[in-house]
Coordinates of C-alpha atoms and ligand atoms in Angstrom, one line a residue:
X29 CA 157.2 52.7 81.1
X30 CA 154.8 50.2 82.5
X31 CA 151.2 51.5 82.3
X32 CA 149.9 48.8 84.8
X33 CA 152.4 49.7 87.5
X34 CA 151.0 52.5 89.3
X35 CA 151.3 53.9 92.8
X36 CA 148.3 54.0 95.1
X37 CA 147.9 57.6 95.0
X38 CA 147.8 57.6 91.1
X39 CA 145.2 55.1 91.0
X40 CA 142.2 57.3 90.4
X41 CA 144.1 58.9 87.5
X42 CA 144.2 55.6 85.9
X43 CA 141.5 55.0 83.4
X44 CA 142.9 54.3 79.9
X45 CA 144.9 51.3 78.7
X46 CA 146.2 52.7 75.5
X47 CA 147.4 49.3 74.2
X48 CA 144.2 47.4 75.0
X49 CA 143.1 47.6 71.3
X50 CA 146.2 45.9 70.1
X51 CA 146.3 43.2 72.7
X52 CA 142.9 42.1 73.1
X53 CA 142.0 38.9 71.3
X54 CA 139.8 39.2 68.4
X55 CA 136.9 37.4 70.1
X56 CA 137.0 40.2 72.7
X57 CA 137.2 43.1 70.2
X58 CA 134.2 41.8 68.2
X59 CA 132.2 41.6 71.4
X60 CA 133.0 45.4 72.0
X61 CA 131.9 46.7 68.7
X62 CA 129.0 48.4 70.2
X63 CA 131.3 50.6 72.2
X64 CA 131.0 54.2 71.0
X65 CA 133.6 55.9 69.0
X66 CA 134.8 58.1 71.8
X67 CA 135.5 55.1 73.9
X68 CA 137.5 53.6 71.2
X69 CA 139.5 56.6 70.9
X70 CA 140.4 56.9 74.4
X71 CA 141.1 53.2 74.5
X72 CA 138.7 52.8 77.2
X73 CA 137.1 49.7 76.1
X74 CA 137.6 47.3 79.0
X75 CA 134.4 47.1 81.0
X76 CA 134.8 44.2 83.4
X77 CA 132.2 41.8 84.4
X78 CA 134.0 41.2 87.5
X79 CA 136.4 43.4 89.4
X80 CA 138.4 42.1 92.3
X81 CA 141.0 43.5 94.7
X82 CA 143.7 41.0 95.5
X83 CA 146.2 41.9 98.3
X84 CA 149.3 40.1 99.2
X85 CA 149.9 40.8 103.0
X86 CA 151.4 39.4 106.1
X87 CA 149.2 37.4 108.5
X88 CA 149.2 34.8 111.2
X89 CA 147.2 31.6 110.8
X90 CA 146.6 28.4 112.8
X91 CA 148.5 25.5 111.3
X92 CA 149.7 23.6 114.2
X93 CA 148.6 23.6 117.9
X94 CA 150.0 26.4 119.8
X95 CA 151.4 29.6 118.3
X96 CA 150.1 30.9 115.2
X97 CA 152.5 30.8 112.1
X98 CA 153.4 34.0 110.4
X99 CA 152.7 33.8 106.7
X100 CA 152.1 35.8 103.6
X101 CA 148.8 35.4 102.0
X102 CA 146.5 36.7 99.3
X103 CA 143.1 38.0 100.3
X104 CA 140.6 38.6 97.5
X105 CA 137.5 40.8 97.5
X106 CA 134.9 41.3 94.9
X107 CA 134.2 45.0 94.1
X108 CA 132.0 44.5 91.1
X109 CA 130.1 41.6 89.8
X110 CA 129.2 38.2 91.3
X111 CA 130.3 37.9 95.0
X112 CA 130.8 34.2 94.6
X113 CA 133.8 34.9 92.2
X114 CA 136.1 34.8 95.2
X115 CA 136.1 32.3 97.8
X116 CA 138.5 32.8 100.7
X117 CA 139.9 29.8 102.6
X118 CA 139.2 30.4 106.4
X119 CA 142.2 30.9 108.8
X120 CA 144.4 29.6 106.1
X121 CA 147.3 31.0 104.2
X122 CA 146.2 29.4 101.0
X123 CA 143.9 31.0 98.5
X124 CA 141.6 32.5 97.5
X125 CA 140.0 30.6 94.8
X126 CA 138.6 32.7 91.9
X127 CA 135.4 31.2 90.3
X128 CA 134.8 32.6 86.8
X129 CA 133.1 31.5 83.7
X130 CA 135.0 31.4 80.3
X131 CA 134.2 34.6 78.4
X132 CA 134.0 36.8 81.5
X133 CA 136.1 40.0 81.6
X134 CA 137.9 40.4 84.8
X135 CA 139.8 43.2 86.3
X136 CA 142.1 42.3 89.2
X137 CA 143.6 45.1 91.2
X138 CA 146.7 43.6 92.8
X139 CA 148.2 45.3 95.9
X140 CA 151.5 44.6 97.2
X141 CA 151.7 44.8 101.1
X142 CA 154.6 42.5 101.7
X143 CA 158.1 43.6 102.2
X144 CA 159.4 42.3 99.0
X145 CA 158.8 43.0 95.5
X146 CA 156.4 40.8 93.8
X147 CA 153.9 40.1 90.8
X148 CA 151.3 37.7 90.2
X149 CA 151.3 35.1 87.6
X150 CA 148.1 33.2 86.3
X151 CA 149.5 29.8 85.8
X152 CA 148.0 28.1 82.9
X153 CA 146.0 31.0 81.7
X154 CA 146.2 32.4 78.1
X155 CA 146.6 36.2 78.7
X156 CA 148.5 39.0 77.0
X157 CA 152.1 39.2 78.0
X158 CA 151.5 42.3 80.2
X159 CA 149.0 40.4 82.2
X160 CA 151.2 37.2 82.8
X161 CA 153.1 38.3 85.7
X162 CA 156.6 38.3 84.1
X163 CA 159.3 39.1 86.7
X164 CA 160.3 42.3 84.9
X165 CA 156.8 43.7 85.9
X166 CA 157.3 43.4 89.7
X167 CA 155.9 46.0 92.0
X168 CA 157.2 47.3 95.3
X169 CA 155.4 47.4 98.5
X170 CA 152.7 49.9 98.5
X171 CA 152.3 49.7 94.7
X172 CA 149.4 48.2 92.6
X173 CA 149.3 46.3 89.4
X174 CA 146.0 46.2 87.4
X175 CA 145.3 43.0 85.5
X176 CA 142.6 43.1 82.8
X177 CA 141.8 40.1 80.6
X178 CA 139.2 38.0 79.2
X179 CA 139.0 34.4 80.6
X180 CA 139.7 32.5 77.4
X181 CA 140.5 29.0 78.9
X182 CA 138.4 25.9 79.0
X183 CA 136.8 24.8 82.4
X184 CA 139.5 23.6 84.6
X185 CA 141.6 24.3 87.7
X186 CA 144.3 26.9 87.0
X187 CA 146.2 28.7 89.8
X188 CA 148.1 31.9 90.7
X189 CA 151.3 32.4 92.5
X190 CA 154.2 35.1 92.8
X191 CA 156.8 35.3 90.0
X192 CA 159.5 37.6 91.0
X193 CA 162.9 36.6 89.8
X194 CA 164.8 34.4 92.3
X195 CA 162.3 34.8 95.1
X196 CA 159.4 32.8 93.7
X197 CA 160.3 29.6 95.9
X198 CA 160.4 31.6 99.2
X199 CA 157.3 33.7 98.4
X200 CA 155.1 30.6 97.4
X201 CA 156.5 28.9 100.5
X202 CA 155.5 31.7 102.7
X203 CA 152.0 31.2 101.6
X204 CA 151.1 33.0 98.5
X205 CA 149.2 30.7 96.2
X206 CA 145.6 30.6 95.1
X207 CA 143.2 28.8 92.6
X208 CA 141.7 30.1 89.5
X209 CA 138.7 27.8 88.7
X210 CA 136.9 28.3 85.4
X211 CA 133.7 26.9 84.4
X212 CA 132.0 26.9 80.9
X213 CA 128.8 25.9 79.2
X214 CA 130.2 22.4 78.3
X215 CA 131.1 21.7 81.9
X216 CA 127.8 23.0 83.4
X217 CA 125.9 20.5 81.2
X218 CA 127.6 17.6 82.6
X219 CA 126.1 18.4 86.1
X220 CA 129.2 17.3 87.9
X221 CA 129.3 17.4 91.8
X222 CA 129.2 20.9 92.8
X223 CA 128.8 23.1 95.8
X224 CA 129.9 21.3 98.8
X225 CA 130.5 18.2 96.7
X226 CA 133.3 19.8 94.7
X227 CA 136.4 20.2 96.8
X228 CA 139.6 22.1 95.9
X229 CA 142.8 20.4 97.4
X230 CA 146.0 22.0 97.3
X231 CA 148.8 19.7 98.5
X232 CA 152.1 21.2 99.8
X233 CA 154.7 20.4 102.2
X234 CA 156.2 22.6 104.9
X235 CA 158.7 22.6 107.8
X236 CA 158.2 24.3 111.1
X237 CA 160.4 25.2 113.9
X238 CA 159.8 24.7 117.6
X239 CA 157.6 27.9 117.7
X240 CA 155.6 26.7 114.6
X241 CA 157.4 29.1 112.2
X242 CA 158.1 28.2 108.7
X243 CA 161.5 27.0 107.9
X244 CA 162.9 27.3 104.4
X245 CA 166.0 25.7 102.8
X246 CA 168.4 24.5 105.4
X247 CA 171.5 23.8 103.3
X248 CA 172.9 24.7 100.0
X249 CA 172.3 21.1 98.8
X250 CA 168.6 21.5 99.6
X251 CA 168.6 24.7 97.4
X252 CA 170.1 22.7 94.7
X253 CA 167.8 19.8 94.9
X254 CA 164.6 21.5 96.0
X255 CA 162.7 22.1 99.1
X256 CA 161.2 19.2 100.8
X257 CA 159.0 19.8 103.9
X258 CA 158.7 17.7 107.0
X259 CA 154.8 17.8 106.9
X260 CA 152.2 17.6 104.4
X261 CA 149.9 20.5 104.4
X262 CA 146.6 20.4 102.5
X263 CA 144.6 23.7 101.8
X264 CA 146.9 25.2 104.5
X265 CA 146.3 22.6 107.2
X266 CA 148.1 19.6 108.6
X267 CA 146.5 16.3 109.2
X268 CA 143.9 17.2 106.9
X269 CA 140.7 15.3 106.9
X270 CA 137.2 15.6 105.4
X271 CA 133.8 14.3 106.8
X272 CA 131.8 13.1 103.6
X273 CA 128.7 11.1 102.8
X274 CA 128.9 7.8 100.9
X275 CA 128.3 9.4 97.5
X276 CA 130.3 10.8 94.6
X277 CA 132.6 14.0 94.9
X278 CA 134.7 16.0 92.6
X279 CA 138.1 16.6 93.9
X280 CA 140.2 19.4 92.3
X281 CA 143.8 18.7 93.0
X282 CA 146.8 21.0 92.7
X283 CA 150.4 20.1 93.6
X284 CA 151.4 23.4 95.0
X285 CA 154.6 22.1 96.5
X286 CA 157.8 23.8 95.8
X287 CA 159.5 20.6 94.5
X288 CA 157.9 17.5 96.0
X289 CA 156.5 14.8 93.6
X290 CA 153.7 12.6 94.7
X291 CA 152.6 9.3 93.5
X292 CA 148.9 9.6 94.2
X293 CA 146.8 6.6 95.0
X294 CA 143.7 5.7 97.2
X295 CA 144.9 3.8 100.2
X296 CA 142.3 0.9 99.5
X297 CA 143.7 0.3 96.0
X298 CA 140.7 1.6 94.0
X299 CA 141.9 3.1 90.8
X300 CA 141.7 6.9 90.6
X301 CA 139.1 8.3 88.1
X302 CA 140.5 11.4 86.3
X303 CA 138.2 13.7 84.2
X304 CA 140.6 16.7 83.8
X305 CA 144.2 17.8 83.8
X306 CA 145.9 21.1 83.7
X307 CA 144.0 22.5 80.6
X308 CA 140.5 21.3 81.7
X309 CA 138.3 18.4 81.0
X310 CA 139.3 15.3 79.1
X311 CA 137.3 13.8 76.4
X312 CA 136.6 10.7 78.4
X313 CA 137.3 9.6 82.0
X314 CA 140.5 7.8 82.6
X315 CA 141.4 5.4 85.4
X316 CA 144.9 4.9 86.8
X317 CA 146.2 2.8 89.7
X318 CA 148.3 5.8 90.6
X319 CA 149.0 9.3 89.2
X320 CA 152.2 10.8 88.7
X321 CA 151.8 14.2 90.2
X322 CA 154.6 16.9 89.6
X323 CA 154.7 20.3 91.0
X324 CA 152.2 22.7 89.4
X325 CA 150.2 20.0 87.8
X326 CA 146.4 19.5 88.5
X327 CA 144.1 16.6 88.5
X328 CA 140.4 16.7 88.3
X329 CA 139.2 13.5 90.1
X330 CA 135.8 11.9 90.5
X331 CA 135.7 10.0 93.8
X332 CA 132.9 7.5 94.3
X333 CA 132.4 6.5 97.9
X334 CA 129.1 5.0 97.4
X335 CA 130.3 1.5 98.1
X336 CA 131.6 2.7 101.6
X337 CA 130.1 1.8 105.0
X338 CA 129.3 4.5 107.6
X339 CA 132.6 4.9 109.5
X340 CA 134.8 3.8 106.8
X341 CA 138.1 5.8 106.2
X342 CA 139.7 6.2 102.9
X343 CA 143.1 8.0 102.6
X344 CA 144.6 9.6 99.6
X345 CA 148.2 8.7 99.9
X346 CA 151.6 9.0 98.1
X347 CA 153.0 5.6 97.3
X348 CA 156.7 5.0 97.8
X349 CA 159.0 5.3 95.0
X350 CA 162.9 5.1 94.7
X351 CA 164.4 7.8 96.7
X352 CA 167.1 8.3 94.1
X353 CA 164.6 10.2 92.3
X354 CA 165.7 13.3 94.3
X355 CA 168.8 13.0 92.4
X356 CA 172.5 13.1 92.9
X357 CA 172.4 9.5 91.9
X358 CA 171.9 8.6 95.5
X359 CA 175.3 9.6 96.5
X360 CA 174.6 12.9 97.9
X361 CA 171.5 11.6 99.2
X362 CA 167.9 12.3 99.4
X363 CA 167.3 16.1 99.3
X364 CA 167.7 16.8 102.8
X365 CA 171.4 16.5 103.5
X366 CA 172.6 18.7 106.4
X367 CA 169.4 18.3 108.1
X368 CA 170.2 15.1 110.1
X369 CA 171.2 17.2 113.1
X370 CA 167.8 18.2 113.7
X371 CA 166.8 14.9 115.3
X372 CA 163.2 14.9 114.0
X373 CA 162.4 11.5 112.9
X374 CA 159.3 12.4 110.9
X375 CA 161.1 13.9 108.0
X376 CA 159.6 12.5 104.7
X377 CA 162.2 12.0 102.1
X378 CA 161.3 12.3 98.4
X379 CA 159.8 8.8 97.8
X380 CA 158.8 7.9 101.3
X381 CA 155.2 6.7 101.7
X382 CA 152.9 9.6 102.8
X383 CA 149.4 10.2 104.0
X384 CA 148.1 13.2 102.3
X385 CA 144.6 13.4 103.6
X386 CA 141.9 11.2 105.2
X387 CA 138.3 10.9 104.3
X388 CA 135.8 9.8 106.9
X389 CA 132.6 8.4 105.6
X390 CA 130.0 9.8 108.2
X391 CA 126.6 9.2 106.5
X392 CA 125.3 6.4 104.5
X393 CA 123.2 8.1 101.7
X394 CA 121.8 7.3 98.3
X395 CA 124.2 8.2 95.3
X396 CA 122.5 9.4 92.2
X397 CA 125.4 10.6 90.3
X398 CA 126.3 8.8 87.1
X399 CA 129.6 9.9 85.4
X400 CA 129.0 10.4 81.7
X401 CA 131.2 8.4 79.3
X402 CA 131.9 11.5 77.2
X403 CA 133.0 14.5 79.1
X404 CA 134.1 17.0 76.6
X405 CA 135.3 17.5 73.0
X406 CA 138.0 19.8 71.7
X407 CA 139.8 20.4 68.5
X408 CA 143.2 18.5 68.4
X409 CA 146.3 20.0 67.1
X410 CA 147.7 18.2 64.1
X411 CA 151.5 17.2 64.4
X412 CA 151.5 17.5 60.6
X413 CA 150.8 21.2 60.9
X414 CA 153.9 21.8 62.9
X415 CA 156.1 24.1 61.1
X416 CA 159.2 22.4 62.5
X417 CA 157.9 18.8 62.1
X418 CA 161.3 17.8 60.7
X419 CA 163.4 19.5 63.3
X420 CA 161.7 20.1 66.6
X421 CA 163.2 22.8 68.8
X422 CA 165.2 21.1 71.6
X423 CA 165.4 22.1 75.2
X424 CA 168.0 20.4 77.3
X425 CA 167.1 20.5 80.9
X426 CA 170.1 19.7 83.1
X427 CA 173.0 20.6 85.2
X428 CA 175.2 23.3 83.3
X429 CA 178.6 24.7 84.2
X430 CA 179.3 26.1 87.8
X431 CA 176.7 23.6 89.2
X432 CA 173.7 25.4 88.1
X433 CA 170.5 24.1 86.6
X434 CA 170.1 25.4 83.1
X435 CA 168.2 25.1 79.9
X436 CA 170.3 24.5 76.8
X437 CA 173.2 25.4 79.1
X438 CA 171.7 28.9 79.8
X439 CA 170.2 30.4 82.8
X440 CA 167.4 33.3 83.1
X441 CA 168.0 36.6 81.5
X442 CA 165.4 39.1 82.4
X443 CA 165.1 41.0 78.9
X444 CA 166.7 38.8 76.3
X445 CA 165.7 35.8 74.2
X446 CA 168.0 33.6 72.2
X447 CA 167.5 33.1 68.4
X448 CA 166.3 29.5 69.2
X449 CA 163.6 30.9 71.6
X450 CA 161.8 33.0 68.7
X451 CA 158.5 31.6 67.4
X452 CA 155.9 33.1 65.0
X453 CA 152.3 34.0 65.9
X454 CA 149.7 31.6 64.5
X455 CA 152.1 28.7 64.1
X456 CA 152.1 25.2 65.5
X457 CA 155.4 23.8 66.8
X458 CA 156.9 20.8 68.2
X459 CA 159.2 21.3 71.4
X460 CA 161.2 18.5 72.6
X461 CA 162.5 18.6 76.1
X462 CA 165.4 16.4 77.2
X463 CA 166.6 15.5 80.5
X464 CA 170.0 14.0 80.8
X465 CA 171.3 14.3 77.3
X466 CA 174.8 15.9 76.9
X467 CA 176.4 17.7 79.8
X468 CA 177.4 14.5 81.4
X469 CA 180.6 16.1 82.5
X470 CA 182.5 15.2 85.8
X471 CA 179.3 15.2 87.7
X472 CA 177.7 13.4 84.9
X473 CA 174.5 11.5 85.7
X474 CA 174.8 12.3 89.4
X475 CA 173.2 15.5 88.7
X476 CA 170.0 14.2 87.1
X477 CA 166.8 15.0 88.7
X478 CA 163.2 15.3 87.5
X479 CA 162.3 18.7 86.2
X480 CA 158.7 19.8 86.2
X481 CA 158.6 21.6 82.9
X482 CA 156.1 24.5 82.5
X483 CA 155.5 26.9 79.5
X484 CA 153.5 30.1 80.1
X485 CA 150.6 31.3 77.8
X486 CA 149.9 27.9 76.1
X487 CA 148.1 24.6 76.8
X488 CA 149.9 22.0 74.8
X489 CA 149.5 18.3 73.9
X490 CA 152.0 15.9 74.8
X491 CA 153.0 13.9 71.8
X492 CA 155.2 11.3 73.4
X493 CA 157.5 10.4 76.2
X494 CA 160.7 8.5 75.3
X495 CA 162.8 6.8 77.8
X496 CA 166.3 6.3 77.0
X497 CA 167.5 3.7 79.4
X498 CA 169.5 5.4 82.0
X499 CA 167.3 5.4 85.0
X500 CA 165.2 2.3 85.1
X501 CA 163.8 2.5 88.6
X502 CA 162.6 6.1 88.2
X503 CA 161.0 5.4 84.9
X504 CA 159.3 2.3 86.2
X505 CA 158.2 3.9 89.3
X506 CA 156.3 6.6 87.5
X507 CA 155.6 5.8 83.8
X508 CA 151.9 4.4 84.3
X509 CA 150.9 7.4 86.3
X510 CA 150.9 10.0 83.4
X511 CA 147.9 11.3 81.9
X512 CA 148.6 12.7 78.4
X513 CA 145.1 12.7 76.9
X514 CA 144.1 16.2 77.4
X515 CA 145.7 19.7 77.6
X516 CA 148.7 20.3 79.8
X517 CA 150.8 23.3 80.8
X518 CA 153.2 21.5 83.0
X519 CA 154.7 18.0 82.8
X520 CA 157.2 16.0 84.7
X521 CA 160.4 15.4 82.8
X522 CA 162.0 12.4 84.4
X523 CA 165.8 11.8 84.3
X524 CA 166.9 9.8 81.2
X525 CA 163.7 10.8 79.2
X526 CA 162.6 13.2 76.5
X527 CA 159.1 14.5 75.9
X528 CA 157.8 16.0 72.8
X529 CA 154.9 18.5 73.0
X530 CA 152.8 20.2 70.4
X531 CA 151.8 23.6 70.9
X532 CA 150.2 26.6 69.1
X533 CA 150.9 30.3 69.5
X534 CA 147.8 32.4 69.0
X535 CA 146.2 35.7 69.8
X536 CA 149.1 37.4 71.5
X537 CA 152.7 38.3 70.5
X538 CA 155.4 39.1 73.1
X539 CA 157.5 37.7 75.6
X540 CA 156.7 34.7 77.8
X541 CA 158.5 32.3 80.2
X542 CA 159.2 28.7 80.2
X543 CA 160.9 27.1 83.1
X544 CA 161.3 24.3 85.6
X545 CA 158.5 24.5 88.3
X546 CA 160.8 23.1 90.9
X547 CA 160.8 26.5 92.4
X548 CA 164.3 26.2 93.8
X549 CA 165.6 25.3 90.3
X550 CA 163.6 28.2 88.8
X551 CA 165.1 30.6 91.3
X552 CA 168.5 29.4 90.5
X553 CA 167.8 30.4 86.9
X554 CA 166.3 27.3 85.2
X555 CA 164.0 29.6 83.4
X556 CA 164.1 31.3 80.0
X557 CA 162.0 33.9 77.9
X558 CA 160.6 32.9 74.6
X559 CA 159.2 35.5 72.1
X560 CA 156.2 35.2 70.0
X561 CA 156.8 37.5 66.8
X562 CA 154.2 38.7 64.6
Ligands
LIG17 CU1 153.4 28.5 87.9 CU2 156.0 30.5 85.7 O1 154.7 29.4 86.8
LIG18 CU1 152.8 29.7 84.5
LIG19 CU1 164.3 21.5 87.6

């Protein structure tokens, strides 16, 4: 049934991808025209530039002093091609980071060595449906799944993580997440800080028991609101700090938390300089006093420490915001009900001020970097070309019946799509996401929470965000921290707001997901398929 799902012992037999010709993008096909007729007949046209073995496996890593923490992690190994295509993080559950160039063809042989079924999803990448890590493609322990695709996305930070139905939250929490960093010629010309001066930062939160083991979801209420950890973990480490020089760095941030939202800022009040978001570089740098950072979003930041003295310490923090943002109208509280008895006093609630990481300026050096005023150029989608400009598709994210998080009152169905989830290949559409319209039944507004909306397979443009007046303090706390200038695959849909996005379906037809990236919401079924029809 599924040609990619093969048992280890069958692996040598596997050589043909019979559907490759129909699925590969035209750009790839034309690049392959020189392939021999016999190759074409066998369908054996995929010759990768890079081949990687990626394994999900149990491990024990040091996070806190004392006992090691049992985790699941991905380990990557380059089998063919440039060895720098994979960067493993040392003694950490996080990673690895893929480093590839747009246009490269990559084969990833994924091996499952954990005790649950799983599958890998390439978050933000434009790949054929069979390569996207749909939960129906999960493999069991001991099995392999072979991914083959051409890297078609713009230079930027993308990422990957498990995507089995109703176990994505716990599997990501156990440690399974890595980066997929793409470069391209446009980016290379900019001479942005690179090598040691380019620093990936994956921000997460975790709770540990007295033996340093991970604790996940303490109460049914936390399952409903989303997991919030007691400690901030950056790149798999607590109390994360960097020793840097007084010059310019490029920080590549991923909010890899299951549900926590951050209000990112520099502790000294310097505005943040952003050069890229989910789908790569912006046209021009943008400055903000703070950034609204929802789960799964990425920010590409230029940090200039040239004005800092030797010995200076700068912290990246999350500013306080109204705790009501964790939902339940404040009544049922702040996301960690039922945990009071633990008696720990360093439990950060949603909205508490947090230190994310510290930067110690060790050496005074001369700084030669000048940030270009123009960073990238790209073709804009035109709203007027949307086939549904007069009647955007509407997706209502909210609490449905039976206290479940739903999309248009529906939860996930593995194999089906509704009529309103079918789109046509090679069309542009407007999708409107609404949080808090309708479904104000008995529980009413009490069950409004922010939903980090994510759509697979596409990078889209945010056309507008509209606030409809129900949740002033939440809107005010976050509204100046959005960056909607570039391409996005995930955005935070605040309570009492709606957001219209413009998206184009190209190259591949088939089934893809869209969902809430609060992973507990997703696991509860706040996820649906959409179908791109020929
Ligand atoms: Cu990052 Cu469907 O997910
Ligand atoms: Cu995704
Ligand atoms: Cu949600």
